[in-house]
N, CA and C atoms as an extended XYZ file, in Angstrom:
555
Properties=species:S:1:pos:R:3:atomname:S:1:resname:S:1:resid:I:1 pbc="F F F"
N         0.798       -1.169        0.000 N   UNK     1
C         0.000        0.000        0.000 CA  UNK     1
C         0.861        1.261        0.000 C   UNK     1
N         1.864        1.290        0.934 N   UNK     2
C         2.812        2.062        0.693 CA  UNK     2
C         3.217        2.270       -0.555 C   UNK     2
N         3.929        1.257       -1.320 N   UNK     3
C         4.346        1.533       -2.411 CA  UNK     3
C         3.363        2.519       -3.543 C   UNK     3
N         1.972        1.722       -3.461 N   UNK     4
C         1.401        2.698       -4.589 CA  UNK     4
C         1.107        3.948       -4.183 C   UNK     4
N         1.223        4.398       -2.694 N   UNK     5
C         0.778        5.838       -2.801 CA  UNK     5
C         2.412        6.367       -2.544 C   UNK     5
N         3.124        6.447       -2.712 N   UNK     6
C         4.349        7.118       -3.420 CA  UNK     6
C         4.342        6.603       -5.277 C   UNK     6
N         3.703        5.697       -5.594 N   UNK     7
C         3.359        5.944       -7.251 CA  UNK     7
C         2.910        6.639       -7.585 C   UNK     7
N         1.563        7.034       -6.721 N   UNK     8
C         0.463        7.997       -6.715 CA  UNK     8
C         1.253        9.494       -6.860 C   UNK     8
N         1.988        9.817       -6.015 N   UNK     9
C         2.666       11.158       -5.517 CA  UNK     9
C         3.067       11.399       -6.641 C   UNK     9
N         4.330       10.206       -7.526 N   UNK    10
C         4.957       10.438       -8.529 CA  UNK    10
C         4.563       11.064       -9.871 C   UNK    10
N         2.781       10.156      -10.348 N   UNK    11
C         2.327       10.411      -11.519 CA  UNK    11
C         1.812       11.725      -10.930 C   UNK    11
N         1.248       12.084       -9.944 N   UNK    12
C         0.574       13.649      -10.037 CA  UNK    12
C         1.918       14.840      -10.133 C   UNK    12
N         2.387       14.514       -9.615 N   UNK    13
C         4.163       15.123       -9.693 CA  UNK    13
C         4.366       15.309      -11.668 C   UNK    13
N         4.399       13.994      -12.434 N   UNK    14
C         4.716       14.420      -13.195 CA  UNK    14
C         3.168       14.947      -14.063 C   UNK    14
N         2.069       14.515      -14.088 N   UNK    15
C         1.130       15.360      -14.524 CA  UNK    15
C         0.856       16.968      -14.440 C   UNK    15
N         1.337       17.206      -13.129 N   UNK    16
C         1.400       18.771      -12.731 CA  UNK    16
C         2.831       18.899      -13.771 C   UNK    16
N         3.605       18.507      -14.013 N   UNK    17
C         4.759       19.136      -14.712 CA  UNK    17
C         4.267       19.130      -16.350 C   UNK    17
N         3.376       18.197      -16.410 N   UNK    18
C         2.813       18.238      -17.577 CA  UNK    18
C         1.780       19.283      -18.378 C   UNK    18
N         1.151       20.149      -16.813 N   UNK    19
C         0.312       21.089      -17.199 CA  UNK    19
C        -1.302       20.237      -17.489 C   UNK    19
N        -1.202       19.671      -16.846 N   UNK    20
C        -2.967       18.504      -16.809 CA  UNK    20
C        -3.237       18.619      -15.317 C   UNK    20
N        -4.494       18.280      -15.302 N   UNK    21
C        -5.357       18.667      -13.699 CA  UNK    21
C        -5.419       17.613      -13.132 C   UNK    21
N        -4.743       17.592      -11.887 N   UNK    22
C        -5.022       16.540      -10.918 CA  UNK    22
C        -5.740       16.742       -9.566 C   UNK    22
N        -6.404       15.783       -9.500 N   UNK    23
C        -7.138       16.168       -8.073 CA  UNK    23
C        -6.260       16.563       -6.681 C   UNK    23
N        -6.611       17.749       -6.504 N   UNK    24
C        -5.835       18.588       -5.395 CA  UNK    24
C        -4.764       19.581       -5.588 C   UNK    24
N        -4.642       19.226       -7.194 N   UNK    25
C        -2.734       19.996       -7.553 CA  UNK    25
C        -3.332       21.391       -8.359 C   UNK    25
N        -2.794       22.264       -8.383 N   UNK    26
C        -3.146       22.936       -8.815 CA  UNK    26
C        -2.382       22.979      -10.336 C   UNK    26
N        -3.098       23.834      -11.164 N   UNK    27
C        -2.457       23.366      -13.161 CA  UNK    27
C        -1.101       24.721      -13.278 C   UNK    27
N        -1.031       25.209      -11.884 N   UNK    28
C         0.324       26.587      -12.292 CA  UNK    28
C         1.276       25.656      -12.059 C   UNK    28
N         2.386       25.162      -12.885 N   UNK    29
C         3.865       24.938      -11.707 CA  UNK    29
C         4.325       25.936      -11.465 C   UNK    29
N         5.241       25.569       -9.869 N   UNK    30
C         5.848       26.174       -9.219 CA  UNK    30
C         6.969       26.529       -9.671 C   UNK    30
N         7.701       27.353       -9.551 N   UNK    31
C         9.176       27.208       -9.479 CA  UNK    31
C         9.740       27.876       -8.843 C   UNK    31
N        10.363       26.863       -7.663 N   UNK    32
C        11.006       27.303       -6.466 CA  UNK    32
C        12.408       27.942       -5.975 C   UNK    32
N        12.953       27.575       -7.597 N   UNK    33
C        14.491       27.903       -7.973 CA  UNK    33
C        14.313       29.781       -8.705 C   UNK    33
N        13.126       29.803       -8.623 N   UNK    34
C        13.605       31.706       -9.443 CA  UNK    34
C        13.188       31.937       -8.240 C   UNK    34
N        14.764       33.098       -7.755 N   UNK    35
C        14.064       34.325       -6.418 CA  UNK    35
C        13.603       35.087       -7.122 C   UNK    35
N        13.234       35.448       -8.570 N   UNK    36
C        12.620       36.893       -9.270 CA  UNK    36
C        11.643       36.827       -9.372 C   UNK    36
N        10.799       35.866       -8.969 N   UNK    37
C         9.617       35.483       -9.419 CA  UNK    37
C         8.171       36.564       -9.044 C   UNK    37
N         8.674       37.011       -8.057 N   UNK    38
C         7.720       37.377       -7.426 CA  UNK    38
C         8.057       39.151       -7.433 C   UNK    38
N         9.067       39.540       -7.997 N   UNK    39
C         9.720       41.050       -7.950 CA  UNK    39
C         8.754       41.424       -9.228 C   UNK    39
N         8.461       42.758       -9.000 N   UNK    40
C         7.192       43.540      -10.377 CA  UNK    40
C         8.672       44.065      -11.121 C   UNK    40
N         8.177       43.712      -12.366 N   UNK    41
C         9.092       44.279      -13.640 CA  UNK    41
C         8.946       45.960      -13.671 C   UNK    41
N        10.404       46.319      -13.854 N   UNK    42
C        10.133       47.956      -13.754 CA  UNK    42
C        10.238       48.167      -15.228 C   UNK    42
N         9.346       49.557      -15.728 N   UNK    43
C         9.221       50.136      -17.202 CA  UNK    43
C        10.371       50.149      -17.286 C   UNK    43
N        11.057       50.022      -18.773 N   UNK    44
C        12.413       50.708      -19.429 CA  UNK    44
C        11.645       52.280      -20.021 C   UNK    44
N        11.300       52.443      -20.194 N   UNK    45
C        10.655       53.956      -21.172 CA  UNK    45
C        10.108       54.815      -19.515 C   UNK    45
N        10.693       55.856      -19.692 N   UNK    46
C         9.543       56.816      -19.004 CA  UNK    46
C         9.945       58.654      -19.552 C   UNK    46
N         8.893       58.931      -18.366 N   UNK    47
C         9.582       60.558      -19.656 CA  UNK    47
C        10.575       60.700      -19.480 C   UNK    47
N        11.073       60.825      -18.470 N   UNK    48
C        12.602       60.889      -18.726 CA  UNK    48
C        13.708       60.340      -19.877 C   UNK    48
N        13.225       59.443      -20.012 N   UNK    49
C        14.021       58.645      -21.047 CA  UNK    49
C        13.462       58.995      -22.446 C   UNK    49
N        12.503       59.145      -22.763 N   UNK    50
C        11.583       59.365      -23.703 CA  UNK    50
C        12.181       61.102      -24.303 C   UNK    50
N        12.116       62.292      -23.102 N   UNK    51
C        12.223       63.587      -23.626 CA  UNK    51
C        13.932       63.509      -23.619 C   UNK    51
N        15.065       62.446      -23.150 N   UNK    52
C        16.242       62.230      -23.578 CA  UNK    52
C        16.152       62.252      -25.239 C   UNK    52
N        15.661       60.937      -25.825 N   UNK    53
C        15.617       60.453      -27.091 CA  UNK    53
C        14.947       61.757      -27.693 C   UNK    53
N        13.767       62.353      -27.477 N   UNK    54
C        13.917       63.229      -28.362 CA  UNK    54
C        14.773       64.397      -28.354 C   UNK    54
N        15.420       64.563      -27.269 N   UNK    55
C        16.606       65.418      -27.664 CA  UNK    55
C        17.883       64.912      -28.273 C   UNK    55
N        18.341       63.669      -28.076 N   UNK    56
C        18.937       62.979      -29.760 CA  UNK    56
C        18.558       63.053      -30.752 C   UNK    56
N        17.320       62.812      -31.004 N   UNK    57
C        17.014       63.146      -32.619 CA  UNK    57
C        17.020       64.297      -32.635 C   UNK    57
N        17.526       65.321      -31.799 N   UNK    58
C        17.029       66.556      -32.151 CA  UNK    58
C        18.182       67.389      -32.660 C   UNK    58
N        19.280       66.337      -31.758 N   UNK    59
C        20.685       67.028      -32.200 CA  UNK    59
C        21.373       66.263      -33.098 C   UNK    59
N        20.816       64.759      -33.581 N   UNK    60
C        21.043       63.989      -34.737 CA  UNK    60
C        20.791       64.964      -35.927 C   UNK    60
N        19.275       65.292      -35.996 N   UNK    61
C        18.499       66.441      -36.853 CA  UNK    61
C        19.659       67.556      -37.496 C   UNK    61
N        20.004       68.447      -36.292 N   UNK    62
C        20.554       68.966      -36.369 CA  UNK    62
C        22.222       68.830      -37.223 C   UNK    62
N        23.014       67.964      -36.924 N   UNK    63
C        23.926       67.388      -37.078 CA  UNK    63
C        23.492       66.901      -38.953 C   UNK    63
N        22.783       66.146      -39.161 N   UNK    64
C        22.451       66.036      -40.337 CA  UNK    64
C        22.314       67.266      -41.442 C   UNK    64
N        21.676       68.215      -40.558 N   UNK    65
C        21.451       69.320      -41.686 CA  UNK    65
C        22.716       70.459      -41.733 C   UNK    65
N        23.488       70.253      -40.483 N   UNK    66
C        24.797       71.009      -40.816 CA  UNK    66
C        25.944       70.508      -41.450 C   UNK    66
N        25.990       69.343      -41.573 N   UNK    67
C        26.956       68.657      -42.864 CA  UNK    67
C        26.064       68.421      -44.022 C   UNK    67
N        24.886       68.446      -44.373 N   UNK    68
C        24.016       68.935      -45.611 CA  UNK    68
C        24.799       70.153      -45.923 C   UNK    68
N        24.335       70.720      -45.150 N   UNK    69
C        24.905       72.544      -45.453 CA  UNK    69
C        26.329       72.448      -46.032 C   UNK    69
N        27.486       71.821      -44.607 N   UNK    70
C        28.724       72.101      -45.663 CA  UNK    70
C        28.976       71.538      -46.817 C   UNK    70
N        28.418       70.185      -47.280 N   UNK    71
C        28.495       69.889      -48.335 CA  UNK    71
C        28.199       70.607      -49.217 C   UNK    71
N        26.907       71.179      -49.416 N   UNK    72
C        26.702       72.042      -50.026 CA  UNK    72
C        27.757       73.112      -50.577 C   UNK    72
N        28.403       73.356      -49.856 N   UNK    73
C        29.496       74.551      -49.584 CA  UNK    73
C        30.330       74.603      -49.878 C   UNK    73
N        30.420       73.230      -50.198 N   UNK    74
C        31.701       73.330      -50.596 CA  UNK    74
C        31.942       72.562      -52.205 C   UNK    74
N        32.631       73.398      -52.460 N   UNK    75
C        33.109       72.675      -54.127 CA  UNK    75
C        32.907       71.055      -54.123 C   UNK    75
N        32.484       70.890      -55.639 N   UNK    76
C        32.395       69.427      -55.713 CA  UNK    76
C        33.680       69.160      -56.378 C   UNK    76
N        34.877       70.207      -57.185 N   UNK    77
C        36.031       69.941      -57.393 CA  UNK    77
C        37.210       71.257      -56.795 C   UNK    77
N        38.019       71.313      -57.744 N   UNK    78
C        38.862       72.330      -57.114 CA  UNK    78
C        38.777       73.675      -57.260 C   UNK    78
N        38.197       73.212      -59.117 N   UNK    79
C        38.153       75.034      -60.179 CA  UNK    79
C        36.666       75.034      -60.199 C   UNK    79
N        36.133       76.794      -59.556 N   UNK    80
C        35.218       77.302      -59.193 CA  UNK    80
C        35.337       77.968      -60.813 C   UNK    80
N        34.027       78.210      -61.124 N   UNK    81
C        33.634       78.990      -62.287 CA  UNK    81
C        32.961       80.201      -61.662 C   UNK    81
N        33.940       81.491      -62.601 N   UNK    82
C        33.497       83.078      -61.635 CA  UNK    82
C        32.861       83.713      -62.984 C   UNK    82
N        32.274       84.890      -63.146 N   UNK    83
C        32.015       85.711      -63.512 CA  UNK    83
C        33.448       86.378      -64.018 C   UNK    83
N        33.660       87.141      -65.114 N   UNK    84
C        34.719       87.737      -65.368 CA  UNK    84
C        34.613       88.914      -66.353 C   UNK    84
N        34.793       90.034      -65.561 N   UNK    85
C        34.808       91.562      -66.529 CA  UNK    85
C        35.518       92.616      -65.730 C   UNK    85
N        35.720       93.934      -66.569 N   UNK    86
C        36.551       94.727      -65.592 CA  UNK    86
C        35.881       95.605      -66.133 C   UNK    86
N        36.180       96.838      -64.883 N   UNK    87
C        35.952       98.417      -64.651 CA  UNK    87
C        35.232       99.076      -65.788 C   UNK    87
N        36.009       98.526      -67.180 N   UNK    88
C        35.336       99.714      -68.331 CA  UNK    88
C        34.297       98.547      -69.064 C   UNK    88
N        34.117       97.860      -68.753 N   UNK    89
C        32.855       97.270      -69.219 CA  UNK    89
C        31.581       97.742      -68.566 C   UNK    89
N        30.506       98.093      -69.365 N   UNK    90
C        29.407       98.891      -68.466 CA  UNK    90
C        28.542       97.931      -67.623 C   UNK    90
N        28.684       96.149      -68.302 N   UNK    91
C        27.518       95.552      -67.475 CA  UNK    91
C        28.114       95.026      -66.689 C   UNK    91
N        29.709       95.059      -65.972 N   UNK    92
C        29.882       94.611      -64.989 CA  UNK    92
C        29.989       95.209      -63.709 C   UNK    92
N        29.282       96.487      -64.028 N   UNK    93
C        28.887       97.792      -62.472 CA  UNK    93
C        27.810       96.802      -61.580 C   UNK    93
N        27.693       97.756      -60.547 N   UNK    94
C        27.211       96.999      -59.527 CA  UNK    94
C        25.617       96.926      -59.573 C   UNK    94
N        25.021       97.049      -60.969 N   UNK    95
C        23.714       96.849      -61.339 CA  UNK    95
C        23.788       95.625      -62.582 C   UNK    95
N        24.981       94.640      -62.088 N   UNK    96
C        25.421       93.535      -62.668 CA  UNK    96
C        24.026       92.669      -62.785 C   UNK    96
N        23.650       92.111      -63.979 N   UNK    97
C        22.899       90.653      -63.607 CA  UNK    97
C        23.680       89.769      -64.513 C   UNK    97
N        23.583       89.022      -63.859 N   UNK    98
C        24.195       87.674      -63.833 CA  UNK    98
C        23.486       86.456      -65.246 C   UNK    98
N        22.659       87.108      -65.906 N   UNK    99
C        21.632       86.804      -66.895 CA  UNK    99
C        21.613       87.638      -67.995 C   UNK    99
N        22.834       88.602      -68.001 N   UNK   100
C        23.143       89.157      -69.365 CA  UNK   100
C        23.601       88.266      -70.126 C   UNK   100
N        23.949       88.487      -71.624 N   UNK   101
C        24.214       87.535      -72.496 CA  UNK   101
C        25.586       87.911      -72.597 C   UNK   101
N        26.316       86.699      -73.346 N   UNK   102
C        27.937       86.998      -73.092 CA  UNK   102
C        28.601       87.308      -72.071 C   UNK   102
N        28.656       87.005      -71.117 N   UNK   103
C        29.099       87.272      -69.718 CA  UNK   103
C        30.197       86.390      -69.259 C   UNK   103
N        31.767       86.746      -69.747 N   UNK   104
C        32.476       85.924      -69.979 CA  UNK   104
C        32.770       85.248      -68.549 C   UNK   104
N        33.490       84.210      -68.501 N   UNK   105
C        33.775       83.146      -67.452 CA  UNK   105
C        35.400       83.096      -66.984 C   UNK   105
N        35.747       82.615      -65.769 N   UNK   106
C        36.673       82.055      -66.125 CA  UNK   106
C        37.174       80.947      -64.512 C   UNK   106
N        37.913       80.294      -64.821 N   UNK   107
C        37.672       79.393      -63.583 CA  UNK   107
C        39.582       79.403      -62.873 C   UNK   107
N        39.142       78.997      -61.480 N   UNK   108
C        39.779       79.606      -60.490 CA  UNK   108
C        39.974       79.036      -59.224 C   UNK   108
N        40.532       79.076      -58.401 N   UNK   109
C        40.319       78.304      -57.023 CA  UNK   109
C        39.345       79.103      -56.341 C   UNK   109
N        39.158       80.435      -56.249 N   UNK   110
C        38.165       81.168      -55.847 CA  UNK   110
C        37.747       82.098      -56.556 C   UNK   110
N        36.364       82.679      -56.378 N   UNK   111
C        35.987       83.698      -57.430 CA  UNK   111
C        36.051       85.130      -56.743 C   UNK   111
N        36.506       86.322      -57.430 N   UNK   112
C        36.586       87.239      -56.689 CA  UNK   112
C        35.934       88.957      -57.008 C   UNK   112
N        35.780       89.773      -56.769 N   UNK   113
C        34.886       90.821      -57.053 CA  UNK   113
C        35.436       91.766      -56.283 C   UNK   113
N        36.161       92.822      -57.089 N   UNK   114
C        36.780       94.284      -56.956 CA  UNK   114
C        35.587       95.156      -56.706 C   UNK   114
N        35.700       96.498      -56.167 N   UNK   115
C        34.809       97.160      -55.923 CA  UNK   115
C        35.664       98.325      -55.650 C   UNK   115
N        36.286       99.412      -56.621 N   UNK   116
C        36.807      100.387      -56.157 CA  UNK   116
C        36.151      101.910      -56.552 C   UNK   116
N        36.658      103.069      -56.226 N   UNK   117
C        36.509      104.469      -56.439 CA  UNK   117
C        37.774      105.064      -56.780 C   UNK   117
N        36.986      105.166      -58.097 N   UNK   118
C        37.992      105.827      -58.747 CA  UNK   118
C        37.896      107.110      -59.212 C   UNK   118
N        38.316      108.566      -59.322 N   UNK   119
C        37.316      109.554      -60.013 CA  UNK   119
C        35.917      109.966      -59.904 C   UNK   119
N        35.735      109.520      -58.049 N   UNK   120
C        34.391      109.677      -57.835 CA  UNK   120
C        33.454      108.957      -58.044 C   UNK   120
N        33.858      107.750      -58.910 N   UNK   121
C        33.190      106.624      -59.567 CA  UNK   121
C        33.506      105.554      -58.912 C   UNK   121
N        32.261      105.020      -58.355 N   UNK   122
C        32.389      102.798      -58.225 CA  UNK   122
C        32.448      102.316      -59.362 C   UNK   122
N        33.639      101.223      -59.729 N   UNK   123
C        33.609      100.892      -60.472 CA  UNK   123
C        34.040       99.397      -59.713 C   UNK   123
N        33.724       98.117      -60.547 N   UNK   124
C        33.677       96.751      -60.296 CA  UNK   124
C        34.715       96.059      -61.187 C   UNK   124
N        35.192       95.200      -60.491 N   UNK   125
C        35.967       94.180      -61.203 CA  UNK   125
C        35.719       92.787      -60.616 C   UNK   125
N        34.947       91.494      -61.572 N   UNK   126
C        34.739       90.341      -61.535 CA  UNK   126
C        36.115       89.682      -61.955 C   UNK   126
N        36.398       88.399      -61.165 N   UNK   127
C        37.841       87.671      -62.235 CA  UNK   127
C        37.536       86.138      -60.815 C   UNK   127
N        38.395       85.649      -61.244 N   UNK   128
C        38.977       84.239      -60.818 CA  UNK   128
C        40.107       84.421      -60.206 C   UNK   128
N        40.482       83.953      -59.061 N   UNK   129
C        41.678       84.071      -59.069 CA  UNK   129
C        42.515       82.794      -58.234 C   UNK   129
N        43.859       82.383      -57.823 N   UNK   130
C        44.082       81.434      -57.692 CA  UNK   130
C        43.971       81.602      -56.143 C   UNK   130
N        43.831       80.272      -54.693 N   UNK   131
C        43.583       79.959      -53.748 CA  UNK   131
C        44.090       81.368      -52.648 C   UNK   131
N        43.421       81.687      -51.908 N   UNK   132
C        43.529       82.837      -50.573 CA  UNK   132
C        43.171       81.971      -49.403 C   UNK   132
N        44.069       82.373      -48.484 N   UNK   133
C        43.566       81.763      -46.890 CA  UNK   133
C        42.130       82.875      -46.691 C   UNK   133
N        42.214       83.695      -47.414 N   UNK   134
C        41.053       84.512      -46.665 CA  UNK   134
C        39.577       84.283      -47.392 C   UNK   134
N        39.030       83.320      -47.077 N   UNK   135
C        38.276       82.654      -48.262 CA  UNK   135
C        37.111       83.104      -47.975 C   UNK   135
N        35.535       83.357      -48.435 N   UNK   136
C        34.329       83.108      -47.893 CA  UNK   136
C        34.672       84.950      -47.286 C   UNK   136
N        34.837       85.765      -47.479 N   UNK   137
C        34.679       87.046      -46.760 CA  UNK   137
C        35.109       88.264      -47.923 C   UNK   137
N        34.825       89.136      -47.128 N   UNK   138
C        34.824       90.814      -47.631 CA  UNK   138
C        35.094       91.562      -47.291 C   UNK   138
N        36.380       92.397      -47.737 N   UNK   139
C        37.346       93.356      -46.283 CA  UNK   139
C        37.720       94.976      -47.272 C   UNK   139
N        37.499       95.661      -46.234 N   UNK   140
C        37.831       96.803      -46.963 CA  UNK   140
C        39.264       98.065      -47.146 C   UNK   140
N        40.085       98.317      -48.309 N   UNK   141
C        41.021       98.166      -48.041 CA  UNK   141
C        41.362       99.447      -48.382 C   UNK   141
N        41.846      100.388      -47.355 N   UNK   142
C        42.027      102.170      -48.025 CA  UNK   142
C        43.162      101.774      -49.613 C   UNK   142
N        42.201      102.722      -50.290 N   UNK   143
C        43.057      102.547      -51.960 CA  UNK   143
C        42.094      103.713      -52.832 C   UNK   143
N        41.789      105.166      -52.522 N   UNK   144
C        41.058      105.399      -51.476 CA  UNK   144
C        40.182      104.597      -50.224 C   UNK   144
N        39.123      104.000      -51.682 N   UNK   145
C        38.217      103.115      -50.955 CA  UNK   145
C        37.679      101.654      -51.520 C   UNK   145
N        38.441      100.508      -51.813 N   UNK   146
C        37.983       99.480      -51.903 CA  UNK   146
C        37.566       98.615      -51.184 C   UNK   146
N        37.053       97.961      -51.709 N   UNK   147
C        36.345       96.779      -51.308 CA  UNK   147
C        36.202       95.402      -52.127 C   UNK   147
N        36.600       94.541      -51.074 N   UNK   148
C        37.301       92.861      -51.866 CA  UNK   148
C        36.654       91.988      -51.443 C   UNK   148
N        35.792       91.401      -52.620 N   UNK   149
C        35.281       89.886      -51.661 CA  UNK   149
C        35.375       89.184      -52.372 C   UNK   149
N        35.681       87.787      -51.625 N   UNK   150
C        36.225       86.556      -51.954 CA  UNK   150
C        35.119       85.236      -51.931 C   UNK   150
N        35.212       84.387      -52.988 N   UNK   151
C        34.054       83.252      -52.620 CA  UNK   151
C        34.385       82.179      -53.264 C   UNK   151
N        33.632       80.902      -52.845 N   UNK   152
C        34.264       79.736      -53.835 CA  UNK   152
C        33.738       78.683      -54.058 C   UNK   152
N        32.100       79.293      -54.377 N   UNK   153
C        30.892       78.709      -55.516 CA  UNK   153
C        30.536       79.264      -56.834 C   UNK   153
N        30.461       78.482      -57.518 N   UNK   154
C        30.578       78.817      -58.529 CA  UNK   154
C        29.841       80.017      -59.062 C   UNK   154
N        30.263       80.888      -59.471 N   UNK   155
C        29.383       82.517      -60.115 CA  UNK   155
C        29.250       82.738      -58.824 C   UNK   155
N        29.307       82.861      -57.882 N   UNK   156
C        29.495       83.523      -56.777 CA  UNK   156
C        29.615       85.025      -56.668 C   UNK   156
N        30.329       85.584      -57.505 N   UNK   157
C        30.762       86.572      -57.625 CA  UNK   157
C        30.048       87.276      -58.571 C   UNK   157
N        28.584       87.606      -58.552 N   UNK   158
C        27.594       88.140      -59.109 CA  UNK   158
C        26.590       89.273      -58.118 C   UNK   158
N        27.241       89.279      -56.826 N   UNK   159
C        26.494       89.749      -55.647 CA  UNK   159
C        26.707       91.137      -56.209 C   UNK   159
N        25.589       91.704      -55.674 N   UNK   160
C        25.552       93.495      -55.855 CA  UNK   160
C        25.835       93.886      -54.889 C   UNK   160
N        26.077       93.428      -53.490 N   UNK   161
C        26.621       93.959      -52.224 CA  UNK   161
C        27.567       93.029      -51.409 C   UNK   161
N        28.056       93.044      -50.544 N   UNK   162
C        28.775       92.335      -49.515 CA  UNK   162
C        27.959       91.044      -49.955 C   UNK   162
N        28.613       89.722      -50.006 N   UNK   163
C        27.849       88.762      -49.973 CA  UNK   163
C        28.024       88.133      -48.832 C   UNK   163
N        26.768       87.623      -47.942 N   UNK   164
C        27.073       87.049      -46.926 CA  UNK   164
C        27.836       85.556      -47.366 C   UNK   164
N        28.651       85.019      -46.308 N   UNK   165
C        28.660       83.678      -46.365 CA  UNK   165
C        27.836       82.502      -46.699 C   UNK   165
N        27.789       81.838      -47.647 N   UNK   166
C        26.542       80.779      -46.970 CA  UNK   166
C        26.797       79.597      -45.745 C   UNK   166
N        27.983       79.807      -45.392 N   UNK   167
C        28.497       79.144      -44.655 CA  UNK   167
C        28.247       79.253      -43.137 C   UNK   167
N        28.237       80.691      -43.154 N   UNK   168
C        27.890       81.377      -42.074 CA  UNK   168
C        26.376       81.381      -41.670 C   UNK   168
N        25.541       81.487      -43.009 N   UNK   169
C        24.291       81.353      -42.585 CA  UNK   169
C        23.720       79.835      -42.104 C   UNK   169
N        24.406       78.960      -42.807 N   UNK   170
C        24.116       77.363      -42.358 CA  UNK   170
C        24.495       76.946      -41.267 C   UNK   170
N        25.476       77.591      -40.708 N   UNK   171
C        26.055       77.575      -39.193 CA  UNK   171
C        25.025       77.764      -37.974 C   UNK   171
N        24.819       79.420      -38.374 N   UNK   172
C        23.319       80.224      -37.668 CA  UNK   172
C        22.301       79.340      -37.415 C   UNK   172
N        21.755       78.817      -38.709 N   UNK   173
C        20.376       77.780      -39.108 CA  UNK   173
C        20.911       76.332      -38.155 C   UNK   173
N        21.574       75.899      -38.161 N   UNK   174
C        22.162       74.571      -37.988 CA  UNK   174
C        22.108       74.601      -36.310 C   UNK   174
N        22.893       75.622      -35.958 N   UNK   175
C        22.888       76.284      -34.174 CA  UNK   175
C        21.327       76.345      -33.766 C   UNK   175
N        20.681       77.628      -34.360 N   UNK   176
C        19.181       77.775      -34.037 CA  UNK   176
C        18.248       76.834      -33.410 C   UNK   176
N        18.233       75.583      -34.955 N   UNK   177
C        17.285       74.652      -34.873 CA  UNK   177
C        18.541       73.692      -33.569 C   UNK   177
N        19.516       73.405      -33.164 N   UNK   178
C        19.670       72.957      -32.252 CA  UNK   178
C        18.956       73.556      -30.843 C   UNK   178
N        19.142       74.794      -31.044 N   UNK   179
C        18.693       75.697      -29.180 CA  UNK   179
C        17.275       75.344      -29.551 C   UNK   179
N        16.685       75.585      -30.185 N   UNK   180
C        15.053       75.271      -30.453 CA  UNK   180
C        14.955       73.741      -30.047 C   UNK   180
N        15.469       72.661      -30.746 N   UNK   181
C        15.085       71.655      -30.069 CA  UNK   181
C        15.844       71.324      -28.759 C   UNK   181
N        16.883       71.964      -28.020 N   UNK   182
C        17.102       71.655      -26.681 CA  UNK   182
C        15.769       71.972      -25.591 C   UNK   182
N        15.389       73.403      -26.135 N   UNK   183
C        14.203       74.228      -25.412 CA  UNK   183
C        12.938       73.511      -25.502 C   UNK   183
N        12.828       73.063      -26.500 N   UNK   184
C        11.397       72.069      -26.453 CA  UNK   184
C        10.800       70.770      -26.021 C   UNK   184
N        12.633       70.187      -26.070 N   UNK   185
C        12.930       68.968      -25.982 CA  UNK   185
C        12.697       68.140      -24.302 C   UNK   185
């Protein structure tokens, strides 16, 4: 008699491991070997973590559109194509468009644009010229009174005034939309 009720014990033993109903056993197994069993799972996500990530994408964002920009910016080879005329030509004054016909060319490491007084007169000079450390700017130089700016996209040198950087402005834009998404973020 003994023997069969330790048989007994055995088959409900392995029926409960089997996930089938035995009289008295209940159909959950136990398991007595996990101490975690009974600990509540904590969220991975909360706002905290959540208004983190969107301030990564925000400076990913960012980061993306300011190497957009310099690419942009920068030459796809070495020789920039400028605009090219001087002083006694009448359409290269500073009511230049860039959409006159015949408007000779010439190519350059940077493109560049004279702007002097001469005789009371502004007069302009477009040309090409070969590489300057002083690249991307516009400085003014007593001769009485000139003025020199330097650039190194192509026709660049079609501006009727100081040309800003675009470099400078993609910088600005690139910064901005970063402080904007830190502030929102």
């Amino acid at each position: 008699m003994e023997l069969q009720r330790v048989n007994n014990i055995e088959n409900e033993s392995i029926s409960e491991s089997k996930g089938t109903n035995s009289p008295g056993f209940s159909n959950t197994p136990t398991n007595h070997n996990n101490r975690n069993a009974n600990i509540p799972k904590l969220h991975t996500t909360s706002s905290c973590c959540s208004s983190c990530n969107s301030y990564n994408t925000s400076i990913l964002f960012t980061i993306i559109v300011f190497v957009t920009m310099i690419t942009m910016q920068s030459p796809l080879s070495e020789a920039v194509t400028c605009y090219e005329c001087n002083k006694t030509q009448l359409f290269c004054q500073d009511k230049f468009t860039r959409y006159d016909a015949d408007v000779p060319t010439c190519e350059g490491d940077v493109c560049y644009k004279k702007k002097v007084l001469e005789d009371g007169k502004y007069l302009t000079i477009r040309t090409c010229t070969t590489f300057q450390e002083q690249n991307e700017q516009c400085k003014l130089v007593d001769q009485p009174y000139t003025n020199i700016c330097i650039c190194s996209r192509n026709y660049c040198n079609f501006a009727t005034k100081n040309f800003a950087s675009f470099l400078t402005l993609s910088i600005f834009f690139a910064g901005f939309v970063g402080v904007v998404a830190f502030i929102s973020g």
